[in-house]
PDB file of N, CA and C in Angstrom:
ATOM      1  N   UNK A  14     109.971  86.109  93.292  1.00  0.00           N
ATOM      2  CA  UNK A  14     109.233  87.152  93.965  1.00  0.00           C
ATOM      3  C   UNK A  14     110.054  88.430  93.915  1.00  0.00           C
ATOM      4  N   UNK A  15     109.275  89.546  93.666  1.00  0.00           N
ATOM      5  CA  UNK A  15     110.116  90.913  93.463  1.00  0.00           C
ATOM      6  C   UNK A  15     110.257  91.441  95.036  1.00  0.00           C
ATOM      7  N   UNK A  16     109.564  90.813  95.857  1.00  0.00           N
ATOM      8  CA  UNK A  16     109.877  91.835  97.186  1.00  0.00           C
ATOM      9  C   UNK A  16     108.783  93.270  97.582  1.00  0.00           C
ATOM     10  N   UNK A  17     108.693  93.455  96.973  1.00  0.00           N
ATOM     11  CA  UNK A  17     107.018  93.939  96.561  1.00  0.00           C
ATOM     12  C   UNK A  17     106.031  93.541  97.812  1.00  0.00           C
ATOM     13  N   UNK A  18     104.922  94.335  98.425  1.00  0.00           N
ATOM     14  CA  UNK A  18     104.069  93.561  98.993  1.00  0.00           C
ATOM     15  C   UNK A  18     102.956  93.781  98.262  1.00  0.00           C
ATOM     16  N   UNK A  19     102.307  92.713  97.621  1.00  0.00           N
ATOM     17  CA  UNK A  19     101.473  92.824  96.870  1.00  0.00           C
ATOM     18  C   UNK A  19      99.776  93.627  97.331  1.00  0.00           C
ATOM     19  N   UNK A  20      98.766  94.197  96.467  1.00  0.00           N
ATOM     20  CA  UNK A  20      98.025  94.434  97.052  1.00  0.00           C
ATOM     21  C   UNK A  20      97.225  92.589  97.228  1.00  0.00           C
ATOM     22  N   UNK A  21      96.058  93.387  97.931  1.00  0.00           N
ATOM     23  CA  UNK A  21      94.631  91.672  98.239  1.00  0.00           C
ATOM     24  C   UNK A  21      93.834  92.413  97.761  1.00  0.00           C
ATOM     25  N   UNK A  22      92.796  92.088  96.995  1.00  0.00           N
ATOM     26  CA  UNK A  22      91.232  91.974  96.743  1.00  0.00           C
ATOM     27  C   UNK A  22      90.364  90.795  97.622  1.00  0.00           C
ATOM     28  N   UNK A  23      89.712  91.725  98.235  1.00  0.00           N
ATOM     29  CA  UNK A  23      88.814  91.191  99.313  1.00  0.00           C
ATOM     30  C   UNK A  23      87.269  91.923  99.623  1.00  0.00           C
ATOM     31  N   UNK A  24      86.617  90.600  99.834  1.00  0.00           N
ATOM     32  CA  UNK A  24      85.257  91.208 100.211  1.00  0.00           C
ATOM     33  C   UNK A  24      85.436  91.409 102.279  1.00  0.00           C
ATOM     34  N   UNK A  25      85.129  92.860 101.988  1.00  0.00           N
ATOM     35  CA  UNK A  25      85.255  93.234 103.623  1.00  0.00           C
ATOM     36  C   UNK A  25      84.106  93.853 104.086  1.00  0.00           C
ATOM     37  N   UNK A  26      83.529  93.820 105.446  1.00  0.00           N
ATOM     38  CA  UNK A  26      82.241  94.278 106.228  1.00  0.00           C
ATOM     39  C   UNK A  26      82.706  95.522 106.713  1.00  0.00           C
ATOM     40  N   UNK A  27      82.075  97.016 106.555  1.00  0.00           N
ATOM     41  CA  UNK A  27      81.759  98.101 106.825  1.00  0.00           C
ATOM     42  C   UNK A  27      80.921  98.215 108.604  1.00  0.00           C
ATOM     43  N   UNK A  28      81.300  98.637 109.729  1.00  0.00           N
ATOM     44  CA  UNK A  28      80.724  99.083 110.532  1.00  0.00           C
ATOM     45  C   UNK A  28      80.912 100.381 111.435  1.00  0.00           C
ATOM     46  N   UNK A  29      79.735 100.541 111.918  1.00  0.00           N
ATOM     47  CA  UNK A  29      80.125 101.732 112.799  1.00  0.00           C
ATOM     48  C   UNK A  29      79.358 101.668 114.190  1.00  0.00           C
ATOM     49  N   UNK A  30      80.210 102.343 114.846  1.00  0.00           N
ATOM     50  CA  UNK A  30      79.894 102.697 116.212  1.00  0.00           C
ATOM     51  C   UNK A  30      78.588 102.933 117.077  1.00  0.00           C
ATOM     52  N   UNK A  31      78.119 102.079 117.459  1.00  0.00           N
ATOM     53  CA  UNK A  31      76.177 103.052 117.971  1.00  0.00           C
ATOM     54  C   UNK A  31      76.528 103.104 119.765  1.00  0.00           C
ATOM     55  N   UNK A  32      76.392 103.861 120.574  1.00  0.00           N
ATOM     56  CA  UNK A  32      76.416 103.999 121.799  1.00  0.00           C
ATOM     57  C   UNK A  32      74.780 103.677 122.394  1.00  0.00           C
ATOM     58  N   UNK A  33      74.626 102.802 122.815  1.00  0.00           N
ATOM     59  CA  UNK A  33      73.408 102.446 123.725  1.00  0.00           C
ATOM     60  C   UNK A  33      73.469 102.321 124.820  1.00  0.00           C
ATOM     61  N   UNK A  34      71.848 102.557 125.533  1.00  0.00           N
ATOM     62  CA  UNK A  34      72.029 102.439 126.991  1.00  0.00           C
ATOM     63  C   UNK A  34      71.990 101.682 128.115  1.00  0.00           C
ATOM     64  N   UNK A  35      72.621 101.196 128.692  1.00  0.00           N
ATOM     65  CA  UNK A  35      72.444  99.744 129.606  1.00  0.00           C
ATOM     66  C   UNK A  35      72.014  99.937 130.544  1.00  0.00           C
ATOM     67  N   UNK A  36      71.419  98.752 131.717  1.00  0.00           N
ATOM     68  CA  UNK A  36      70.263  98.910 132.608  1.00  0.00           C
ATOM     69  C   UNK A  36      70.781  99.664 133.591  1.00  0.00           C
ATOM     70  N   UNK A  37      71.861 100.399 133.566  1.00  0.00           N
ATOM     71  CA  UNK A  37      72.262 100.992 135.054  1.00  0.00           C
ATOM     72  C   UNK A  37      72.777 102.282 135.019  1.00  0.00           C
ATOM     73  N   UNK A  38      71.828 102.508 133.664  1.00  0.00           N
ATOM     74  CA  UNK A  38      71.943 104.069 133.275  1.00  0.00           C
ATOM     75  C   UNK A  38      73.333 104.996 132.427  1.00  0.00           C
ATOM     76  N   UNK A  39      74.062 103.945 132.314  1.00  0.00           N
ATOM     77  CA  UNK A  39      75.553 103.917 131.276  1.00  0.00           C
ATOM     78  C   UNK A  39      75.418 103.598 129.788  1.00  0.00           C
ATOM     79  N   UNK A  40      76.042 103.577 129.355  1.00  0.00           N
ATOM     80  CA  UNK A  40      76.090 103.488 127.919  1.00  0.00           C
ATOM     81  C   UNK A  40      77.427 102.617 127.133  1.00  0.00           C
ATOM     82  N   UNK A  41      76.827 101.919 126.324  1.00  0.00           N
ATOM     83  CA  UNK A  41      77.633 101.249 125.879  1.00  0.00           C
ATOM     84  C   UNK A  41      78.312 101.007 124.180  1.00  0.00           C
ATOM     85  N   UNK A  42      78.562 100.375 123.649  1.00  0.00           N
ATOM     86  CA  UNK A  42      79.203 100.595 122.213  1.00  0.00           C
ATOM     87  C   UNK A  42      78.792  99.391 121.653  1.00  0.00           C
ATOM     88  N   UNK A  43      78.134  98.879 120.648  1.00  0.00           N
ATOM     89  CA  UNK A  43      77.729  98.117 119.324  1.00  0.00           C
ATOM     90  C   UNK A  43      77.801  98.621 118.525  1.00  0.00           C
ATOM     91  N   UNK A  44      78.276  97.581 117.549  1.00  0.00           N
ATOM     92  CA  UNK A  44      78.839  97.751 116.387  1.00  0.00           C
ATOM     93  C   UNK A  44      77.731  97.434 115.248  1.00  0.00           C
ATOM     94  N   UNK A  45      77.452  97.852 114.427  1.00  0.00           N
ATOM     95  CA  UNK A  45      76.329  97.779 113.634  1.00  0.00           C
ATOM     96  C   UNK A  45      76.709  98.326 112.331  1.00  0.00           C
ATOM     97  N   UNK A  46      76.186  96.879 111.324  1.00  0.00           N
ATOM     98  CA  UNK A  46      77.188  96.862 109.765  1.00  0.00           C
ATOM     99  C   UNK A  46      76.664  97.814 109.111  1.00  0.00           C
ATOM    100  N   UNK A  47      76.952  98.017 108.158  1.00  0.00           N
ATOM    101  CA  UNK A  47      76.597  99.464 107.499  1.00  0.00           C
ATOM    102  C   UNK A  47      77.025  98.761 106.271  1.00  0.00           C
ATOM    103  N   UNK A  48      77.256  97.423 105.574  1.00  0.00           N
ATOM    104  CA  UNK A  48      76.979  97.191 104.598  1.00  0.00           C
ATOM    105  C   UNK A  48      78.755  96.693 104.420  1.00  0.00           C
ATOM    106  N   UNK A  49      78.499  95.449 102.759  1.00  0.00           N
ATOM    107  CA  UNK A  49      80.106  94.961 102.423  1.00  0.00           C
ATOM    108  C   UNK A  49      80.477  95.590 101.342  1.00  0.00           C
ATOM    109  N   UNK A  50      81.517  95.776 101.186  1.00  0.00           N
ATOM    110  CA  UNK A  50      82.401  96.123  99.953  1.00  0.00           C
ATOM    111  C   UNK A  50      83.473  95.006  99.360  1.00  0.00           C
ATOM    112  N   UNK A  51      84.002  95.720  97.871  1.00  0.00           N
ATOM    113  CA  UNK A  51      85.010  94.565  97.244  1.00  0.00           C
ATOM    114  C   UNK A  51      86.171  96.278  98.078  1.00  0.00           C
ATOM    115  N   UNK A  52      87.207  95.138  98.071  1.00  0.00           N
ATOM    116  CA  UNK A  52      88.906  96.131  98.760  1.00  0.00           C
ATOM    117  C   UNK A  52      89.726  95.800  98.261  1.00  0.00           C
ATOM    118  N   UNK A  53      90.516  96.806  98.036  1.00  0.00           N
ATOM    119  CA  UNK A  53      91.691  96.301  97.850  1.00  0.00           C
ATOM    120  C   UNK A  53      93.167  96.548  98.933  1.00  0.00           C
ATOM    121  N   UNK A  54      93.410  95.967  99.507  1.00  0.00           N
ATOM    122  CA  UNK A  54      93.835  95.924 100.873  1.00  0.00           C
ATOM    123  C   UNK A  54      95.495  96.112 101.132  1.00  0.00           C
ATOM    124  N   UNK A  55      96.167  96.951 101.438  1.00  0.00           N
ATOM    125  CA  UNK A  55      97.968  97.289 101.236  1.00  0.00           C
ATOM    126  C   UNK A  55      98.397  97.203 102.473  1.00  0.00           C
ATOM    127  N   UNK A  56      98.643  96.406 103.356  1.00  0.00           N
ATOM    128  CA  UNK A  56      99.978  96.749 104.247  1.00  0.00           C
ATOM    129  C   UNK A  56     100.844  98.051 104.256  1.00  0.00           C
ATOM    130  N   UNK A  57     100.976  98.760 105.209  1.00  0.00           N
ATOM    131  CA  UNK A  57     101.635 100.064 104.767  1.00  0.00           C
ATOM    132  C   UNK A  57     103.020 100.052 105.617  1.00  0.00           C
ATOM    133  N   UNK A  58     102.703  99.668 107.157  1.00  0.00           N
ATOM    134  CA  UNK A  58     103.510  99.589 108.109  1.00  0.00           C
ATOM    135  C   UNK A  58     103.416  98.665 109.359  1.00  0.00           C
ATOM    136  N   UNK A  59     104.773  98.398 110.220  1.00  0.00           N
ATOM    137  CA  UNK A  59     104.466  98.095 110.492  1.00  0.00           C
ATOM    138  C   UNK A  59     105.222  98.404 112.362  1.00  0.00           C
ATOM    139  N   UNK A  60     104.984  98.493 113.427  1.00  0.00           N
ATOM    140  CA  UNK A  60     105.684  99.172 114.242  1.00  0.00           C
ATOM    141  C   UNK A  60     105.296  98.250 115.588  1.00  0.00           C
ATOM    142  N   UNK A  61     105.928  97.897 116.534  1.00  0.00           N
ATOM    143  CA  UNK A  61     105.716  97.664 118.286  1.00  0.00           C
ATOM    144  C   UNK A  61     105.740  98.438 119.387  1.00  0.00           C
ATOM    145  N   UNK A  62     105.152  98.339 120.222  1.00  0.00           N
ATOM    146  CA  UNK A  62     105.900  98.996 121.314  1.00  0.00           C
ATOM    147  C   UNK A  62     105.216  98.346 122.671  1.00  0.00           C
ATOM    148  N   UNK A  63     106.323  98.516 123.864  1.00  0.00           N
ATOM    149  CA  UNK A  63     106.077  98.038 125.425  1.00  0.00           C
ATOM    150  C   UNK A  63     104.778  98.198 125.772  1.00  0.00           C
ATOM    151  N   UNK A  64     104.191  97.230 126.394  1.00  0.00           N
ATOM    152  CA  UNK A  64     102.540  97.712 126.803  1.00  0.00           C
ATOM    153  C   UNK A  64     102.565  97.556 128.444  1.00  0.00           C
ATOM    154  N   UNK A  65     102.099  97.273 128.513  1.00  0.00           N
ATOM    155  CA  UNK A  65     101.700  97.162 130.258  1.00  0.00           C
ATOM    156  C   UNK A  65     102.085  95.496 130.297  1.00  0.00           C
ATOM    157  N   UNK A  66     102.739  95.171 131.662  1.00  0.00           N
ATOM    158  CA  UNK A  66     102.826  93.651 131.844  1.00  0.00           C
ATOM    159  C   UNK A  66     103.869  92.996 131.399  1.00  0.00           C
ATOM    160  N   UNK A  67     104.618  93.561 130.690  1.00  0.00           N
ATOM    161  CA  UNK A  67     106.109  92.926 129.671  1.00  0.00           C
ATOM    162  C   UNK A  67     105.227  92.036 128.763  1.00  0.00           C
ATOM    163  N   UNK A  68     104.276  93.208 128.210  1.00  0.00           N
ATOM    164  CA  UNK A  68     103.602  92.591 126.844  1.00  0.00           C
ATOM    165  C   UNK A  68     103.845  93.730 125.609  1.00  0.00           C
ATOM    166  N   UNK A  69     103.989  92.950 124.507  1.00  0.00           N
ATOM    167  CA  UNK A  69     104.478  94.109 123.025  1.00  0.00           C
ATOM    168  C   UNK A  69     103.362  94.029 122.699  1.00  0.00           C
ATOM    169  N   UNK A  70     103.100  95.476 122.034  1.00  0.00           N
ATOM    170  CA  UNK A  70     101.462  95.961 121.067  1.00  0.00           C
ATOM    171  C   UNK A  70     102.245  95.970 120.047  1.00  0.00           C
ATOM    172  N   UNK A  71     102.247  95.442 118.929  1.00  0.00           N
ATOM    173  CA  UNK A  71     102.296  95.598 117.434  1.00  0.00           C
ATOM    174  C   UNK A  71     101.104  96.254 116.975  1.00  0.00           C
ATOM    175  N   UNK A  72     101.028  97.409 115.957  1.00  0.00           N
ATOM    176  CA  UNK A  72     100.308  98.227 115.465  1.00  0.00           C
ATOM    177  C   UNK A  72     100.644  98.019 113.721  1.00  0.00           C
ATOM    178  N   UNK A  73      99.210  97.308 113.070  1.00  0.00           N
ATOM    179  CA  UNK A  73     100.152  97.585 112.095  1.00  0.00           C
ATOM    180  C   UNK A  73      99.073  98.779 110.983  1.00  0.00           C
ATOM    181  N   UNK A  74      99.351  98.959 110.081  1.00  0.00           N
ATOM    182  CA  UNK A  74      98.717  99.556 109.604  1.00  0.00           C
ATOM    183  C   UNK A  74      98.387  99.757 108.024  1.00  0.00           C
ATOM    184  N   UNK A  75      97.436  99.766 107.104  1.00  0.00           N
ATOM    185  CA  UNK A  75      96.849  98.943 106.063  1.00  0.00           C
ATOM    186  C   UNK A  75      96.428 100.655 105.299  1.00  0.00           C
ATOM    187  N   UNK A  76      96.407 100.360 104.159  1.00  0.00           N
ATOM    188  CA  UNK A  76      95.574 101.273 103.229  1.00  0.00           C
ATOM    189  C   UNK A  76      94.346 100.496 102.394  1.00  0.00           C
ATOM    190  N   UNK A  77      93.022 100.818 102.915  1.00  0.00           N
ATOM    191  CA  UNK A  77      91.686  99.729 102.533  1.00  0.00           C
ATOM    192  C   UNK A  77      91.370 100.477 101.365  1.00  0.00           C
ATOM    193  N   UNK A  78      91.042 100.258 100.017  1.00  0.00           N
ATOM    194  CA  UNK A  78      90.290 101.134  98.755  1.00  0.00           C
ATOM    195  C   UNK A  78      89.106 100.669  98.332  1.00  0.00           C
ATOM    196  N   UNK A  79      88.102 101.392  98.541  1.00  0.00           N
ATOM    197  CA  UNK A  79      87.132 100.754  98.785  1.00  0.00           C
ATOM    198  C   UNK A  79      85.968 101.835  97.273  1.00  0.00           C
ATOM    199  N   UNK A  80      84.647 101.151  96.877  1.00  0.00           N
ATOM    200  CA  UNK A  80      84.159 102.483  95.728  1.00  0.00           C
ATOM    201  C   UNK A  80      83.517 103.313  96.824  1.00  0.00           C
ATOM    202  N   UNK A  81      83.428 104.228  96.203  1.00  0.00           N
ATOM    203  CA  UNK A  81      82.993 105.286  96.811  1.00  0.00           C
ATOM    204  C   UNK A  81      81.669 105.167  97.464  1.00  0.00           C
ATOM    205  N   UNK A  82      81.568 106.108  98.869  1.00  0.00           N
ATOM    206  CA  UNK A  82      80.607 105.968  99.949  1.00  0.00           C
ATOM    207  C   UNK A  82      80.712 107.209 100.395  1.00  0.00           C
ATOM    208  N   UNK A  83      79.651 107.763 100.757  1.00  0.00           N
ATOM    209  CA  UNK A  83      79.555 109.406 101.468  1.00  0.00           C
ATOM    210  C   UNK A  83      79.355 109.166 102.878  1.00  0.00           C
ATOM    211  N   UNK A  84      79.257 108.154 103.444  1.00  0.00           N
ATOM    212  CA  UNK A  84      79.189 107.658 104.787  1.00  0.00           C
ATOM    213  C   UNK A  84      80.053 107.230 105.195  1.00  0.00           C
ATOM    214  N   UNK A  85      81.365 106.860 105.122  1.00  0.00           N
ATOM    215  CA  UNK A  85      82.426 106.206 106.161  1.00  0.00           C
ATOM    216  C   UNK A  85      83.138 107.435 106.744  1.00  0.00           C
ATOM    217  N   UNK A  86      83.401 107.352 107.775  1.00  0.00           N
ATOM    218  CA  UNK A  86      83.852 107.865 108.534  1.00  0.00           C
ATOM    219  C   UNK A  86      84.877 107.380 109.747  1.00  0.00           C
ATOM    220  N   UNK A  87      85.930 108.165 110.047  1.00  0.00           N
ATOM    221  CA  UNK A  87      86.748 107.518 110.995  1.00  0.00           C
ATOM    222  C   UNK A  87      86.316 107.441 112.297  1.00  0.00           C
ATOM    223  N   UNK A  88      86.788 105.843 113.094  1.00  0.00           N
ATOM    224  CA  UNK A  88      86.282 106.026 114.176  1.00  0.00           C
ATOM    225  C   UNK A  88      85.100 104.250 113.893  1.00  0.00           C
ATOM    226  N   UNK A  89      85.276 104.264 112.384  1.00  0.00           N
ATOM    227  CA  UNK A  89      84.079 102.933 111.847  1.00  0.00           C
ATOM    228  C   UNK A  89      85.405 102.333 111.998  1.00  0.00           C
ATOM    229  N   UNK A  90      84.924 100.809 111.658  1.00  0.00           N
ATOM    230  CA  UNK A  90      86.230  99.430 111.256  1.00  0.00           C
ATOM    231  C   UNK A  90      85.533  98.825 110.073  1.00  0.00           C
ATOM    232  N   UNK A  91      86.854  98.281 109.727  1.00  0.00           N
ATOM    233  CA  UNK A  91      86.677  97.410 108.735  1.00  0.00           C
ATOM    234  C   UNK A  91      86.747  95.855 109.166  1.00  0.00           C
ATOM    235  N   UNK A  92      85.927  94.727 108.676  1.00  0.00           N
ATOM    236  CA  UNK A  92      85.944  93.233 109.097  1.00  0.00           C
ATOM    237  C   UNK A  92      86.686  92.839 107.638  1.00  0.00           C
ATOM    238  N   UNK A  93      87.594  92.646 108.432  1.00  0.00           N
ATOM    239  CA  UNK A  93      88.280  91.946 107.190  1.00  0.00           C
ATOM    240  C   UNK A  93      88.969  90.176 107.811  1.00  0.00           C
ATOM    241  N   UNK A  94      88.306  89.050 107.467  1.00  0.00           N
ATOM    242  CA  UNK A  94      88.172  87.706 107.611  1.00  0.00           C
ATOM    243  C   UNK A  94      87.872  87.706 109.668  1.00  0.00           C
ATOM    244  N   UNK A  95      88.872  87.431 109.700  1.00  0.00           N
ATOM    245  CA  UNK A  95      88.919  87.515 111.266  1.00  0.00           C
ATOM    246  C   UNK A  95      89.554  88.766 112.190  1.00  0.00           C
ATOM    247  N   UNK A  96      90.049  89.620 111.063  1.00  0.00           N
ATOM    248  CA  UNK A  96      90.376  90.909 111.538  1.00  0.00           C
ATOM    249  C   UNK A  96      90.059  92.387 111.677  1.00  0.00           C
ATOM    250  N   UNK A  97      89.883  93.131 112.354  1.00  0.00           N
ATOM    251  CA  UNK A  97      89.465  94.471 113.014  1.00  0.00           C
ATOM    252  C   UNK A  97      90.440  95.656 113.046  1.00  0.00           C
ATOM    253  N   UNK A  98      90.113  96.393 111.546  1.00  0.00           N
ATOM    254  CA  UNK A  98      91.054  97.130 111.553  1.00  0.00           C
ATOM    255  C   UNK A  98      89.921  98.460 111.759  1.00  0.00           C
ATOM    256  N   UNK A  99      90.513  99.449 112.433  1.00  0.00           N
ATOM    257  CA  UNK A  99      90.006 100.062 112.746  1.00  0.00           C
ATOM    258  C   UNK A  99      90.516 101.672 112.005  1.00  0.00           C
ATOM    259  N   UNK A 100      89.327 102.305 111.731  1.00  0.00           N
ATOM    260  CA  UNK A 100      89.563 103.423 110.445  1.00  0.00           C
ATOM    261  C   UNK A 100      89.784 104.856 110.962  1.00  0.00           C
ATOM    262  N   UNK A 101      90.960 105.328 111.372  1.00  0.00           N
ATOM    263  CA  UNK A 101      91.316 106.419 110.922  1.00  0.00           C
ATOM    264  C   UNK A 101      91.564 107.680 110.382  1.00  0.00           C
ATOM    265  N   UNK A 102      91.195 107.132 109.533  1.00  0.00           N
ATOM    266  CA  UNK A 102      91.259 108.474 108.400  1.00  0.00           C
ATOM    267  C   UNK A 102      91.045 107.865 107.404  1.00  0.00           C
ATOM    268  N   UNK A 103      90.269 109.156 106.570  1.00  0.00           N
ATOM    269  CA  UNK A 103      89.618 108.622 104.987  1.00  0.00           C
ATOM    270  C   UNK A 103      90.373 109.733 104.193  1.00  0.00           C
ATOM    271  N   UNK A 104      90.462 109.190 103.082  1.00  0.00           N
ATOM    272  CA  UNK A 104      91.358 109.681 102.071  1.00  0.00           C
ATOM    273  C   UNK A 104      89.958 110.200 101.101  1.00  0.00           C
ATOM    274  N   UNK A 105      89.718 111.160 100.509  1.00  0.00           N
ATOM    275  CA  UNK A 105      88.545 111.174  99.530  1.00  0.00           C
ATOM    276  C   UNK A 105      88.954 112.590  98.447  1.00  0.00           C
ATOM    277  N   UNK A 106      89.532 111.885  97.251  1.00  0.00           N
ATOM    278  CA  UNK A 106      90.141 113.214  96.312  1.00  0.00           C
ATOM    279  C   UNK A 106      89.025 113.462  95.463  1.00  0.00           C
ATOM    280  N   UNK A 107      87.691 112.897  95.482  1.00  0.00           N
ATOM    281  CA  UNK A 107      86.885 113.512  94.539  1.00  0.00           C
ATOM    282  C   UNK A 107      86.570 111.833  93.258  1.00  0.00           C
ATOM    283  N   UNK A 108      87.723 110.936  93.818  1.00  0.00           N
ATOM    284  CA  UNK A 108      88.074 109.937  92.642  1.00  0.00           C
ATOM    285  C   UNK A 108      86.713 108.985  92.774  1.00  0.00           C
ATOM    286  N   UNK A 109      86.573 108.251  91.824  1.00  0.00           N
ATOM    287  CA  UNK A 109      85.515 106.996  92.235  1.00  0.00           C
ATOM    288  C   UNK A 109      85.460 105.842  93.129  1.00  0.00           C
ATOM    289  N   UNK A 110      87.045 105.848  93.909  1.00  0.00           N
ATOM    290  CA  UNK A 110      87.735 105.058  95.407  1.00  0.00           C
ATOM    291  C   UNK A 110      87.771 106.132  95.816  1.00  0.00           C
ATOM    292  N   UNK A 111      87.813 105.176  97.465  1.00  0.00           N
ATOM    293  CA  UNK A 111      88.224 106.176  98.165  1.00  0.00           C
ATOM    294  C   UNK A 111      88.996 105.385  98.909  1.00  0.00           C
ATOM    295  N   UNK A 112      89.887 106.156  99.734  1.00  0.00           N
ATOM    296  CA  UNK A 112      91.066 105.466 100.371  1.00  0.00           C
ATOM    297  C   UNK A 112      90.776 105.142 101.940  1.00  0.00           C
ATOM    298  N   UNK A 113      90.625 104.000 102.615  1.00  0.00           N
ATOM    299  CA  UNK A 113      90.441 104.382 104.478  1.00  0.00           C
ATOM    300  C   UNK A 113      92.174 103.586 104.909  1.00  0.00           C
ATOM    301  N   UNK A 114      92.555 104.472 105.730  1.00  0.00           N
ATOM    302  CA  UNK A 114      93.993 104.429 106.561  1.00  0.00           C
ATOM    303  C   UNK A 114      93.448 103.683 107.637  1.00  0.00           C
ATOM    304  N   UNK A 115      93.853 102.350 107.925  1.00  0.00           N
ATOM    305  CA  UNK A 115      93.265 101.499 109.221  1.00  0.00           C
ATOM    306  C   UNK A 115      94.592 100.996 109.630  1.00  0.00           C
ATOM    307  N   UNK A 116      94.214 100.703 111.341  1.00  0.00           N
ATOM    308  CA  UNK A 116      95.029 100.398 111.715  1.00  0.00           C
ATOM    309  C   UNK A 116      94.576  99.285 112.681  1.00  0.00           C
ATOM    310  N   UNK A 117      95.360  98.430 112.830  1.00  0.00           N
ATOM    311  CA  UNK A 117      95.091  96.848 113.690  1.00  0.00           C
ATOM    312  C   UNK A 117      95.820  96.488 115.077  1.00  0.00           C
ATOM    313  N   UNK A 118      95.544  96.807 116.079  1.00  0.00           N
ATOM    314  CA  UNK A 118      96.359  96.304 117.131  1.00  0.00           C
ATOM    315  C   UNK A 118      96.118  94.713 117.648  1.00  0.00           C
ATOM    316  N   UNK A 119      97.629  94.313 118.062  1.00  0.00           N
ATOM    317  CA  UNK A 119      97.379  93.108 118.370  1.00  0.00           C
ATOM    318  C   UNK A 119      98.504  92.711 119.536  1.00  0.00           C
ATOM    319  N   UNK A 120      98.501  91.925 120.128  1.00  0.00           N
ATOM    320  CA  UNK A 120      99.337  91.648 121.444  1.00  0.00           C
ATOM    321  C   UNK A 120     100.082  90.629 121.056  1.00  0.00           C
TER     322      UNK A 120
END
């Protein structure tokens, strides 16, 4: 092994955010797919820190490449197997990928 972190090719689920209204006049958040893509998926970083309770948040954070879409936007997630990375920032140079910066918290 070179030490290298390799990229993944993966089929991952696209969603975004819908705010609806619940019976007591509030509003709430569902998630609603917006369709799958093939990815190619990078580990970028990876960082902790103290949370509340003498519990650690690990944050880590991924570069998703996905073909091109005029609809993603940060603030959507990505489903990737059992995980929820949540999108950031989009990278978009004009290329036929485009890049989403996600990031995953976990306890």
């Amino acid at each position: 092994m070179t030490g290298q972190i390799r990229a993944r090719h993966e089929r991952v689920s696209l969603q975004k955010p819908l705010r609806v209204a619940d019976e007591i006049g509030g509003a709430a958040v569902v998630w609603v797919d917006e369709g799958q893509a093939w990815a190619t998926i990078q580990p970028t970083s990876l960082s902790a820190q103290a949370g509340l309770f003498d519990t650690r948040v690990a944050t880590a954070a991924f570069r998703v490449a996905i073909n091109r879409r005029d609809d993603v936007r940060p603030g959507w997630r990505v489903i990737w197997g059992a995980r929820q990375l949540n999108i950031v920032g989009v990278s978009d140079g004009g290329a036929p990928r485009i890049v989403l910066i996600c990031e995953e918290e976990t306890l």
